[in-house]
Short mmCIF file of C-alpha atoms in Angstrom, two decimals:
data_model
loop_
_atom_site.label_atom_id
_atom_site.label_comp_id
_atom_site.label_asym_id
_atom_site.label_seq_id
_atom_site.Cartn_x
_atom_site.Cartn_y
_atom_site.Cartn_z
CA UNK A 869 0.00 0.00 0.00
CA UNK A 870 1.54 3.12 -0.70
CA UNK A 871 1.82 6.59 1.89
CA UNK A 872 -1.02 8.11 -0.02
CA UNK A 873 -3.44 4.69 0.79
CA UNK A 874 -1.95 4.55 3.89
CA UNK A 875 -2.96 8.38 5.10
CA UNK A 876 -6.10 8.23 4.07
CA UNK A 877 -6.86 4.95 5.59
CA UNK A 878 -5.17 5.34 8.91
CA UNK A 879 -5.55 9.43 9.58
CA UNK A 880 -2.26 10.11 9.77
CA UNK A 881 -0.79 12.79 7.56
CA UNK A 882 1.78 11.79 4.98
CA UNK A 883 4.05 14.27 6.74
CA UNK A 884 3.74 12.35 9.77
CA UNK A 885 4.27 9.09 8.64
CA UNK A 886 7.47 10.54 7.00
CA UNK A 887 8.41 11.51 10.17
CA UNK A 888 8.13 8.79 11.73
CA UNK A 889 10.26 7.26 9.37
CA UNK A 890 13.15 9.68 9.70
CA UNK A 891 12.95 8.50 14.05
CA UNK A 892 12.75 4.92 12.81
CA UNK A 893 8.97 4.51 14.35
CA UNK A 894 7.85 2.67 11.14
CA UNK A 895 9.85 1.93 8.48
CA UNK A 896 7.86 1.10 4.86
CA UNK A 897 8.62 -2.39 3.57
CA UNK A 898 10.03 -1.04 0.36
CA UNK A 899 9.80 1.32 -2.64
CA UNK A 900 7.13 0.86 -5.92
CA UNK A 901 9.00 1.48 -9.18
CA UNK A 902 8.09 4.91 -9.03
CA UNK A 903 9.62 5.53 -5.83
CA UNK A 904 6.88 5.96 -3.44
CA UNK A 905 6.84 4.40 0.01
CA UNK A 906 5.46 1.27 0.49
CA UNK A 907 3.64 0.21 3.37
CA UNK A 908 2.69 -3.88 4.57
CA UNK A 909 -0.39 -4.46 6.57
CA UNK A 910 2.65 -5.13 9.79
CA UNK A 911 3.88 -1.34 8.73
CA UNK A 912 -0.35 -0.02 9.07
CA UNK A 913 -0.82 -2.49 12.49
CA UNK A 914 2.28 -0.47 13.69
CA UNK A 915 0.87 2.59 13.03
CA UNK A 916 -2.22 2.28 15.13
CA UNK A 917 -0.07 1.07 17.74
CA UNK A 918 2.19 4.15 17.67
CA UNK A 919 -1.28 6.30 17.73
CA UNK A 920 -2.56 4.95 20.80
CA UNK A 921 0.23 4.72 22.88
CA UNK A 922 0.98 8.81 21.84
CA UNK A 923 -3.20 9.14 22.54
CA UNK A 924 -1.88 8.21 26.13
CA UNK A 925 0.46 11.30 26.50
CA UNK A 926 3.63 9.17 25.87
CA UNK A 927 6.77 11.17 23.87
CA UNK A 928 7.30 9.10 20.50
CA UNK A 929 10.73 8.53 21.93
CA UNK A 930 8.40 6.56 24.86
CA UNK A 931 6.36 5.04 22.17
CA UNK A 932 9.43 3.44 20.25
CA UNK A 933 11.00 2.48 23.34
CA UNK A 934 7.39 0.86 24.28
CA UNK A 935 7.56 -1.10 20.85
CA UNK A 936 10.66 -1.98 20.38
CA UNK A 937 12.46 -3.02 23.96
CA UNK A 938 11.07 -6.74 25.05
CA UNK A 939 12.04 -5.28 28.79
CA UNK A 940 10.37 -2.02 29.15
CA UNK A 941 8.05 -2.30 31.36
CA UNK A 942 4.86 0.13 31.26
CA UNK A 943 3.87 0.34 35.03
CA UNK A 944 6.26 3.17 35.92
CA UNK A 945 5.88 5.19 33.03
CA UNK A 946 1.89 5.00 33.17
CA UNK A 947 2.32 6.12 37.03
CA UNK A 948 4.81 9.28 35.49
CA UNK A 949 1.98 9.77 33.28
CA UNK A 950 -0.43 9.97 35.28
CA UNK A 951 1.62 12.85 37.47
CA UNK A 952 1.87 14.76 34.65
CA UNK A 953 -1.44 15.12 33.64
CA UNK A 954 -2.61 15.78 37.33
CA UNK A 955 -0.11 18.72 37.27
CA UNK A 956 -1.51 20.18 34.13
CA UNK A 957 -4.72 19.82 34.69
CA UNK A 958 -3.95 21.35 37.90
CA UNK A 959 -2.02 24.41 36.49
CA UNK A 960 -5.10 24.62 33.68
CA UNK A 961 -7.32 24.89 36.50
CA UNK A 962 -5.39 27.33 38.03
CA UNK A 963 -5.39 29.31 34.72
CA UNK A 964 -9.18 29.24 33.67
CA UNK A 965 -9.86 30.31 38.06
CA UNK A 966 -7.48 33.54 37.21
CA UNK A 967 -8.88 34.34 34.30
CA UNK A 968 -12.92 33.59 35.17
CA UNK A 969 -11.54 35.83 38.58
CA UNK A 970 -10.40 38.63 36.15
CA UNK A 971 -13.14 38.69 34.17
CA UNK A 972 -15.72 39.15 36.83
CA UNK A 973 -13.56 41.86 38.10
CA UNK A 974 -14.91 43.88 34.87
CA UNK A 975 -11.32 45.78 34.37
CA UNK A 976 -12.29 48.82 32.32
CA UNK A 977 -8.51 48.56 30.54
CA UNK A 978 -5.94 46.34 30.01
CA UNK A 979 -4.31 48.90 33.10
CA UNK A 980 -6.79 46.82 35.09
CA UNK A 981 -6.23 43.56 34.21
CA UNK A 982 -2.57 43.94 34.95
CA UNK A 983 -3.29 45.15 38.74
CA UNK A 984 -5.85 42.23 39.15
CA UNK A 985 -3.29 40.27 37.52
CA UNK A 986 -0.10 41.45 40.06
CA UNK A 987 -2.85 41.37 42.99
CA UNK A 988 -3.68 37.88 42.71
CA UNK A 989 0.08 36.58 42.52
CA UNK A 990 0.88 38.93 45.61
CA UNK A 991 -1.81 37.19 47.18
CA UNK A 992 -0.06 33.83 46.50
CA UNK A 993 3.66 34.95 47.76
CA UNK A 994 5.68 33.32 50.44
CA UNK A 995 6.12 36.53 51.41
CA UNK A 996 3.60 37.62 54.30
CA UNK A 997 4.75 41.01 53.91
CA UNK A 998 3.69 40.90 50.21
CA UNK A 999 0.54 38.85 51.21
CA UNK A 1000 -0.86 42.12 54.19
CA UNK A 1001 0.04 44.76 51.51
CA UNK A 1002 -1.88 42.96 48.39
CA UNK A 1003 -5.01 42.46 51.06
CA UNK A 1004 -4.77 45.75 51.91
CA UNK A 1005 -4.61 47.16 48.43
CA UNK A 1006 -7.73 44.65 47.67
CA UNK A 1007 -9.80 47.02 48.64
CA UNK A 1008 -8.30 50.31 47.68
CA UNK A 1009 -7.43 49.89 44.22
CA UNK A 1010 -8.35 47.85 41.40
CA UNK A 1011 -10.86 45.50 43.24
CA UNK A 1012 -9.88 41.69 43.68
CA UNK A 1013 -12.71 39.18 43.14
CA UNK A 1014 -13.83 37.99 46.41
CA UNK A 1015 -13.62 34.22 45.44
CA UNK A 1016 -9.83 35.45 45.59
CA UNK A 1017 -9.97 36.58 48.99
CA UNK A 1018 -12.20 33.96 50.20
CA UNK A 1019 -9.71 31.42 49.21
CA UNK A 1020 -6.80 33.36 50.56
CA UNK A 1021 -8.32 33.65 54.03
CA UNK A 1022 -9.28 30.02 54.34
CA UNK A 1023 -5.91 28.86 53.38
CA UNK A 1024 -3.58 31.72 55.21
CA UNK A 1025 -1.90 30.96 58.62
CA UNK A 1026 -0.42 34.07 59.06
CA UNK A 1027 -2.24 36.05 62.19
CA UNK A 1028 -2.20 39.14 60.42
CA UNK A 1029 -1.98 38.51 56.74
CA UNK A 1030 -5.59 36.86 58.08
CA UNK A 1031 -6.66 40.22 59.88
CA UNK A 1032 -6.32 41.74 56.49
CA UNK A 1033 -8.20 39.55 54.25
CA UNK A 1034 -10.84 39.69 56.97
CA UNK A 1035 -10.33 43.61 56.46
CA UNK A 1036 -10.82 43.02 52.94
CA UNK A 1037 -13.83 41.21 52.98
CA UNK A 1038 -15.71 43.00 55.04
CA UNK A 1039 -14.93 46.01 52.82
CA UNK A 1040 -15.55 44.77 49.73
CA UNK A 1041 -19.57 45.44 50.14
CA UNK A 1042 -20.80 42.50 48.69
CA UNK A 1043 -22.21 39.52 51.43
CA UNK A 1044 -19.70 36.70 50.47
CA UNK A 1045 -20.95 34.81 54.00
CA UNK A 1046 -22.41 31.90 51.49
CA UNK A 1047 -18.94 31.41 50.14
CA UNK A 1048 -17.13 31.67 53.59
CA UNK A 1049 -20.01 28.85 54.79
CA UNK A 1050 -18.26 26.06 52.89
CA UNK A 1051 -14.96 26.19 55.04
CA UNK A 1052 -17.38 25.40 57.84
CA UNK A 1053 -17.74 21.91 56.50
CA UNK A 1054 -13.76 21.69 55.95
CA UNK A 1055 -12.32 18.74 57.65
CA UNK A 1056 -9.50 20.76 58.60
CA UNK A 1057 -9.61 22.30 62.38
CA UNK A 1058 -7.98 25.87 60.82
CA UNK A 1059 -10.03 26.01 58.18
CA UNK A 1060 -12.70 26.01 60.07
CA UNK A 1061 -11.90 28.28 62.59
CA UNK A 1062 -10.71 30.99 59.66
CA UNK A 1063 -14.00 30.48 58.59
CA UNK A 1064 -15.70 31.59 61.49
CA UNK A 1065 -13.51 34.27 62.31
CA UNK A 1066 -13.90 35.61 58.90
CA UNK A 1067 -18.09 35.60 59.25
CA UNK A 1068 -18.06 37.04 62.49
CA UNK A 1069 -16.99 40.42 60.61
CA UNK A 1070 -19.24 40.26 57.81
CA UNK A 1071 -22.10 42.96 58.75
CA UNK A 1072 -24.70 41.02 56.80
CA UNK A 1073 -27.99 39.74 58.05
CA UNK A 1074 -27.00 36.43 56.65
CA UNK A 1075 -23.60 36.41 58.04
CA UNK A 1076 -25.73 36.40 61.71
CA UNK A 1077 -27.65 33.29 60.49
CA UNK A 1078 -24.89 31.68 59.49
CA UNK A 1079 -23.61 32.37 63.17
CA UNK A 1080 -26.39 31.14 64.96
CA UNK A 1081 -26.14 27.48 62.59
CA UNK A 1082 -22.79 27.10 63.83
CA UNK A 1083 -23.52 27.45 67.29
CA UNK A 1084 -24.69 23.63 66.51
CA UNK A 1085 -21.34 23.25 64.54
CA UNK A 1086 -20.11 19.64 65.91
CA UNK A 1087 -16.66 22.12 65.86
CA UNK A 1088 -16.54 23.66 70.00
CA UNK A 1089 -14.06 26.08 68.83
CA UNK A 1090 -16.82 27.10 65.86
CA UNK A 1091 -19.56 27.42 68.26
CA UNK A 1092 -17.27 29.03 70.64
CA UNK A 1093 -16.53 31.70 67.85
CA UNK A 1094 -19.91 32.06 67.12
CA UNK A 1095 -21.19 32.70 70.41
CA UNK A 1096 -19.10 35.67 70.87
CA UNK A 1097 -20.02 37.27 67.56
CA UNK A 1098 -23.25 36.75 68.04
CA UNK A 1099 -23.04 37.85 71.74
CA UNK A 1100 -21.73 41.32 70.40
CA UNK A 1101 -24.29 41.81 68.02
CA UNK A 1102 -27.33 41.35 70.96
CA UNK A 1103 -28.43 37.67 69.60
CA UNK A 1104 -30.16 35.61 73.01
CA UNK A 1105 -29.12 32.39 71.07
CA UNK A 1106 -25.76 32.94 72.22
CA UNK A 1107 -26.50 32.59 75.80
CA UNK A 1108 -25.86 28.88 76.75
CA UNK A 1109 -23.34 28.09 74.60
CA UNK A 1110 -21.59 31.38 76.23
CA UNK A 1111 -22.43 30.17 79.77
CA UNK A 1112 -20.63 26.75 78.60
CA UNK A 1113 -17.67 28.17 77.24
CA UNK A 1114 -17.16 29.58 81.20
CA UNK A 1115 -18.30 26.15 82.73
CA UNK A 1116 -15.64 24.75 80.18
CA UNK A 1117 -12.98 27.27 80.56
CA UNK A 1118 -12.65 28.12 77.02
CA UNK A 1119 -12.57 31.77 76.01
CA UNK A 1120 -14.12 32.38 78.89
CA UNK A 1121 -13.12 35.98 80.15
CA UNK A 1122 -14.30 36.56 76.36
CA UNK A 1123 -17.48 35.19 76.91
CA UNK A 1124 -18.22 36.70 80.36
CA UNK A 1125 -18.21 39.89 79.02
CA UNK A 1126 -20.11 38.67 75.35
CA UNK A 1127 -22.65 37.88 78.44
CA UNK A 1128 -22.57 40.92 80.30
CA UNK A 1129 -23.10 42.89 77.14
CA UNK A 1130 -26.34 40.94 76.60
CA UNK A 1131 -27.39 41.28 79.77
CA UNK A 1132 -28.18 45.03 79.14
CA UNK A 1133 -31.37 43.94 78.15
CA UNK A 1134 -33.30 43.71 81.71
CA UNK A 1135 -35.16 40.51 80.63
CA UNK A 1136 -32.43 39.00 78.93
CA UNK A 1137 -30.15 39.67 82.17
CA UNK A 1138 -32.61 38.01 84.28
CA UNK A 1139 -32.26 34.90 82.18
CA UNK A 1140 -28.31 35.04 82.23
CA UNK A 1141 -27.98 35.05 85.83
CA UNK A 1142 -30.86 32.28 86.13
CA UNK A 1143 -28.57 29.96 83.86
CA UNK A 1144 -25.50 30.74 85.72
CA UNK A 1145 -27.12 30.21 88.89
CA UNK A 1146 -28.46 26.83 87.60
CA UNK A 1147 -24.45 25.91 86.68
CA UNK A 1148 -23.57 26.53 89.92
CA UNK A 1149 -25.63 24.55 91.49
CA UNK A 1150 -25.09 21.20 89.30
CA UNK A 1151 -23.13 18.67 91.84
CA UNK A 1152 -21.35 18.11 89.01
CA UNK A 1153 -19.51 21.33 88.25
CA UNK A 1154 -15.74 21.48 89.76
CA UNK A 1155 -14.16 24.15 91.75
CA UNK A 1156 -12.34 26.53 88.85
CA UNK A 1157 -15.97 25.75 86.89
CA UNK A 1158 -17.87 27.31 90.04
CA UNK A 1159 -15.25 30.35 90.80
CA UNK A 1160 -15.12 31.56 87.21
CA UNK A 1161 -19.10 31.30 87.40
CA UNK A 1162 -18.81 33.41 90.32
CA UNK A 1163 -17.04 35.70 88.30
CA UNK A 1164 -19.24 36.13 85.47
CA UNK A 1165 -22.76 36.97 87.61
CA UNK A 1166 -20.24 40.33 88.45
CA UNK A 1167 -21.71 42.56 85.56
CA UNK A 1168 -24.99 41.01 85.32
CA UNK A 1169 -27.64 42.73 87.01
CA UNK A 1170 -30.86 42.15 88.66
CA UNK A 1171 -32.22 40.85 91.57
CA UNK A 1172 -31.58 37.10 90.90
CA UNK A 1173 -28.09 37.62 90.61
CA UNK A 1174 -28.04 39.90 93.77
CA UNK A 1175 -29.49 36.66 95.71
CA UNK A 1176 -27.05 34.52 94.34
CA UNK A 1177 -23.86 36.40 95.13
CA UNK A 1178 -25.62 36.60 98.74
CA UNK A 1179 -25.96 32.63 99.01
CA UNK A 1180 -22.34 32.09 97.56
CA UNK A 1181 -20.61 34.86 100.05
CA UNK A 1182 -21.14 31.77 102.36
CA UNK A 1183 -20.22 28.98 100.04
CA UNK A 1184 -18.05 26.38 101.34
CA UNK A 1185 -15.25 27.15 98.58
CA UNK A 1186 -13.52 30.04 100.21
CA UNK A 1187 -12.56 31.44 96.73
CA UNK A 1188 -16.23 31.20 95.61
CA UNK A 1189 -17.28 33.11 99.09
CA UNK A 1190 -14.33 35.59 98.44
CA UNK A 1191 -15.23 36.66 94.91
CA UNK A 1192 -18.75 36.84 96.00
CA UNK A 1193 -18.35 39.00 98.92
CA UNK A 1194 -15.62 41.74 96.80
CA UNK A 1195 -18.24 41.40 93.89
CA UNK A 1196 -21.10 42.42 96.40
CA UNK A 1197 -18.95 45.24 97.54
CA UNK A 1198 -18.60 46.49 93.77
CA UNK A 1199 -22.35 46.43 93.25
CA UNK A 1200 -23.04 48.17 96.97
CA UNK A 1201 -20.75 51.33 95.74
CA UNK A 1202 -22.55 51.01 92.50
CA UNK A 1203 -25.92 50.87 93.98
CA UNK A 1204 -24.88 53.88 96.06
CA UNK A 1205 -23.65 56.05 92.95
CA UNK A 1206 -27.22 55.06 91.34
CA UNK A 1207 -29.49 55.69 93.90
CA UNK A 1208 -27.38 59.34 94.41
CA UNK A 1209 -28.17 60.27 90.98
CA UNK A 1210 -31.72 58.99 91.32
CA UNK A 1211 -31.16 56.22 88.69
CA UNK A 1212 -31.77 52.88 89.99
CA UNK A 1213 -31.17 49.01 88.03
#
């Protein structure tokens, strides 16, 4: 059969099959009288051969060593394979995510593109330096896609690299909580926590929904997190998960005073000092639990907790009596003040 046959029948450019020849892939049987290459059906069989194994990604350097040495064996170059597509499919990923991230940016010029461009590699340095000052810049000059900064966030272990994304974020004006909610589900500890961090300073309605979910986050130090945004921005929810974190000892200076600003709210104070009260007296709650306890009924007013710090100025813990008594002291000097200015509480 000659190359022209051949081509036609098998796909594969005359060119090609030339070449192939000249690296000694597949040699013709022979000449016709008119010169043209001459191909057997072993020379055609060859050819498909040589196309599949270079359909796999092999170099045709790999494919004639594939055909030709009785020793090669396949299983190591398959597994080399197999890395190097993973890596370019990775760094093709990488590519269309920068530029689908560019073009939602809208850049008015090709100016744009190039700060968006610099902005998003500055975001990747090993630099933290380089890392602060591109958050920073996020939302002061060309603005960086908030997928971008969502990603950097969840991923950055730097304390205040993180402070600045968070910055960022929060500054960018759109709600991005929805896109922040999937590192809640991350089965890594940090990314978690960045997560929650990052929500807590989103001013969005949905940001505080997304709080008060995660206070049944499986996560303590989520719920922990959550409580005390959601303490600061007035939300009852907060309360026992707050009055844990003190039983618990976690955060829990934090979350005395995430209580004690809730407890502004007369009703709401009532109820704080009522479940504190009710910790107190579990049998099961140790010493430390008790004293910091003690502690926290300090800035909550209202009669119950007045009764409370009464009963434990006697307690049998002489740092739970202690506490109790100075605390009672406090409020006395306060009540004074009030009552002198004719405003009681």
């Amino acid at each position: 059969m000659l190359i022209g046959d051949v081509a036609r029948r098998s796909g594969v450019s005359a060119r090609m099959l030339r070449h192939y020849e000249s690296l000694g892939l597949v040699r013709p049987t022979g000449r016709s009288d008119s010169g043209y290459r001459e191909y057997s059906s072993e020379n055609i069989r060859r050819i498909f051969h040589v196309e599949s194994l270079r359909s796999l990604g092999l170099s045709l350097r790999d494919v004639g060593r594939a055909l030709d040495d009785p020793g090669f064996a396949p299983a190591e170059l398959v597994d080399d394979l197999i890395r190097q597509t993973r890596e370019r499919i990775a760094a093709e990923t990488e590519l269309l995510t920068r530029l689908r991230r560019i073009g939602v940016a809208e850049p008015a010029g090709w100016e744009d593109v190039l700060q968006i461009v610099a902005l998003l590699q500055a975001l990747g340095s090993k630099s933290a330096g380089a890392r602060q000052r591109a958050a920073l810049s996020a939302a002061e000059e060309v603005p960086v896609p908030v997928e971008a900064l969502v990603e950097a966030v969840l991923n950055e272990s730097d304390p205040n690299v993180a402070g600045a994304l968070r910055w960022a974020l929060a500054q960018s004006g759109e709600d991005v909580s929805a896109l922040l909610a999937k590192g809640l589900g991350s089965s890594v500890a940090e990314v978690r926590k960045r997560a929650v961090q990052s929500i807590a300073e989103i001013p969005h309605d949905a940001a505080t929904a997304l709080l008060r979910d995660a206070l049944t986050n499986p996560d303590t130090v989520v719920r922990g997190y959550a409580a005390l945004a959601l303490g600061t921005r007035g939300v009852a929810d907060a309360v026992p998960t707050l009055i844990d974190m003190i039983v618990e000892g976690r955060n829990d200076t934090d979350a005395a005073d995430a209580l004690s600003t809730l407890a502004g709210d007369p009703a709401l104070g009532e109820r704080i000092a009522t479940g504190l009260v009710d910790c107190l007296d579990r049998g099961t709650v140790g010493p430390p639990a008790r004293r910091r306890l003690t502690q926290a009924l300090a800035d909550v007013p209202g009669v119950t907790t007045s009764r409370a710090l009464a009963q434990l100025s006697h307690d049998e813990d002489r740092a739970v009596a202690l506490t109790a008594t100075y605390i009672l002291k406090l409020r006395d000097g306060t009540q004074r003040v009030a009552d002198a200015s004719g405003r009681l509480w």
